[in-house]
Amino acid sequence: MSAIKEEKDIKKHVEKWGKPNIDAGWTIIPNSLLENQARLGLTCIDMMVLINLITHWWEKDNAPHPAKKRLANILGVSTKTIQRSMVNLEQCGVLKRIDRYRDSGGRTTNNYDLTMIADVLTPFSNEILAEKKEKALSEINRPRKRGRGLLPTSST
């Protein structure tokens, strides 16, 4: 993407959300994830946990590692709720938990590999793209009325 296009996109976001809100940070979430939550087997809590993990995922190969307690505080739920959600997210194939250890050998927060989300979403995204293409083709092939047609005549 060109720097000029990126700058225009940022300006659009600033116009929409306001400069302080954009400067505080923002996250890209594919629509196919939001639109197919139920088909993926994700609850509302799962989605909020996943979205919050995504906000910590800045680079593809740099897995986020927020503490479950932090996520629980953000969402206003218990750490047990976060743990259950992590299990479901893993079972649904959208994340992989990776144990992390300190140099001293003690455990620390897990890494959460989210790279498989793109593969999981691709079939759903392809469905959306096919629907858009089909709609565009039907619009192109739809017969169009030309002119005003016949005006009713009065019989007096």
Tab-separated table of N, CA and C in Angstrom, residues 43-50 52 67-86 89:
chain	number	residue	atom	x	y	z
A	43	THR	N	-18.618	-17.879	21.347
A	43	THR	CA	-19.595	-17.141	22.137
A	43	THR	C	-19.241	-15.660	22.114
A	44	CYS	N	-20.116	-14.847	22.659
A	44	CYS	CA	-19.834	-13.408	22.754
A	44	CYS	C	-18.586	-13.155	23.605
A	45	ILE	N	-18.457	-13.888	24.699
A	45	ILE	CA	-17.258	-13.741	25.545
A	45	ILE	C	-16.017	-14.152	24.765
A	46	ASP	N	-16.103	-15.278	24.031
A	46	ASP	CA	-14.966	-15.715	23.210
A	46	ASP	C	-14.550	-14.606	22.248
A	47	MET	N	-15.539	-13.979	21.608
A	47	MET	CA	-15.225	-12.911	20.647
A	47	MET	C	-14.533	-11.745	21.330
A	48	MET	N	-15.012	-11.360	22.504
A	48	MET	CA	-14.389	-10.234	23.195
A	48	MET	C	-12.975	-10.588	23.656
A	49	VAL	N	-12.774	-11.816	24.101
A	49	VAL	CA	-11.418	-12.248	24.477
A	49	VAL	C	-10.529	-12.213	23.235
A	50	LEU	N	-11.030	-12.769	22.134
A	50	LEU	CA	-10.245	-12.797	20.898
A	50	LEU	C	-9.931	-11.392	20.396
A	52	ASN	N	-9.717	-8.693	22.136
A	52	ASN	CA	-8.723	-8.093	23.025
A	52	ASN	C	-7.338	-8.688	22.804
A	67	ALA	N	-1.792	-11.004	30.258
A	67	ALA	CA	-2.171	-11.874	31.374
A	67	ALA	C	-3.683	-12.098	31.365
A	68	LYS	N	-4.098	-13.286	31.777
A	68	LYS	CA	-5.533	-13.589	31.873
A	68	LYS	C	-6.209	-12.624	32.837
A	69	LYS	N	-5.517	-12.259	33.894
A	69	LYS	CA	-6.076	-11.314	34.874
A	69	LYS	C	-6.342	-9.957	34.208
A	70	ARG	N	-5.429	-9.515	33.360
A	70	ARG	CA	-5.617	-8.247	32.644
A	70	ARG	C	-6.854	-8.325	31.747
A	71	LEU	N	-6.971	-9.422	30.984
A	71	LEU	CA	-8.140	-9.597	30.121
A	71	LEU	C	-9.421	-9.645	30.947
A	72	ALA	N	-9.373	-10.334	32.087
A	72	ALA	CA	-10.550	-10.419	32.966
A	72	ALA	C	-10.950	-9.029	33.458
A	73	ASN	N	-9.976	-8.213	33.836
A	73	ASN	CA	-10.269	-6.850	34.303
A	73	ASN	C	-10.858	-5.995	33.189
A	74	ILE	N	-10.315	-6.122	31.988
A	74	ILE	CA	-10.824	-5.354	30.840
A	74	ILE	C	-12.283	-5.707	30.567
A	75	LEU	N	-12.594	-7.014	30.613
A	75	LEU	CA	-13.934	-7.481	30.254
A	75	LEU	C	-14.902	-7.532	31.429
A	76	GLY	N	-14.382	-7.348	32.637
A	76	GLY	CA	-15.255	-7.382	33.809
A	76	GLY	C	-15.777	-8.774	34.114
A	77	VAL	N	-14.929	-9.780	33.882
A	77	VAL	CA	-15.301	-11.164	34.167
A	77	VAL	C	-14.208	-11.795	35.030
A	78	SER	N	-14.412	-13.034	35.434
A	78	SER	CA	-13.417	-13.719	36.252
A	78	SER	C	-12.301	-14.300	35.379
A	79	THR	N	-11.171	-14.574	35.998
A	79	THR	CA	-10.077	-15.213	35.255
A	79	THR	C	-10.488	-16.619	34.815
A	80	LYS	N	-11.360	-17.270	35.564
A	80	LYS	CA	-11.856	-18.593	35.179
A	80	LYS	C	-12.653	-18.499	33.876
A	81	THR	N	-13.428	-17.427	33.713
A	81	THR	CA	-14.173	-17.216	32.468
A	81	THR	C	-13.198	-17.062	31.303
A	82	ILE	N	-12.124	-16.321	31.527
A	82	ILE	CA	-11.100	-16.147	30.489
A	82	ILE	C	-10.463	-17.499	30.160
A	83	GLN	N	-10.139	-18.279	31.172
A	83	GLN	CA	-9.535	-19.595	30.944
A	83	GLN	C	-10.456	-20.493	30.117
A	84	ARG	N	-11.747	-20.526	30.471
A	84	ARG	CA	-12.701	-21.342	29.711
A	84	ARG	C	-12.780	-20.874	28.261
A	85	SER	N	-12.767	-19.561	28.079
A	85	SER	CA	-12.827	-19.001	26.731
A	85	SER	C	-11.583	-19.375	25.933
A	86	MET	N	-10.423	-19.338	26.569
A	86	MET	CA	-9.173	-19.709	25.889
A	86	MET	C	-9.241	-21.159	25.397
A	89	LEU	N	-11.527	-21.147	22.373
A	89	LEU	CA	-10.853	-20.527	21.228
A	89	LEU	C	-9.846	-21.493	20.613
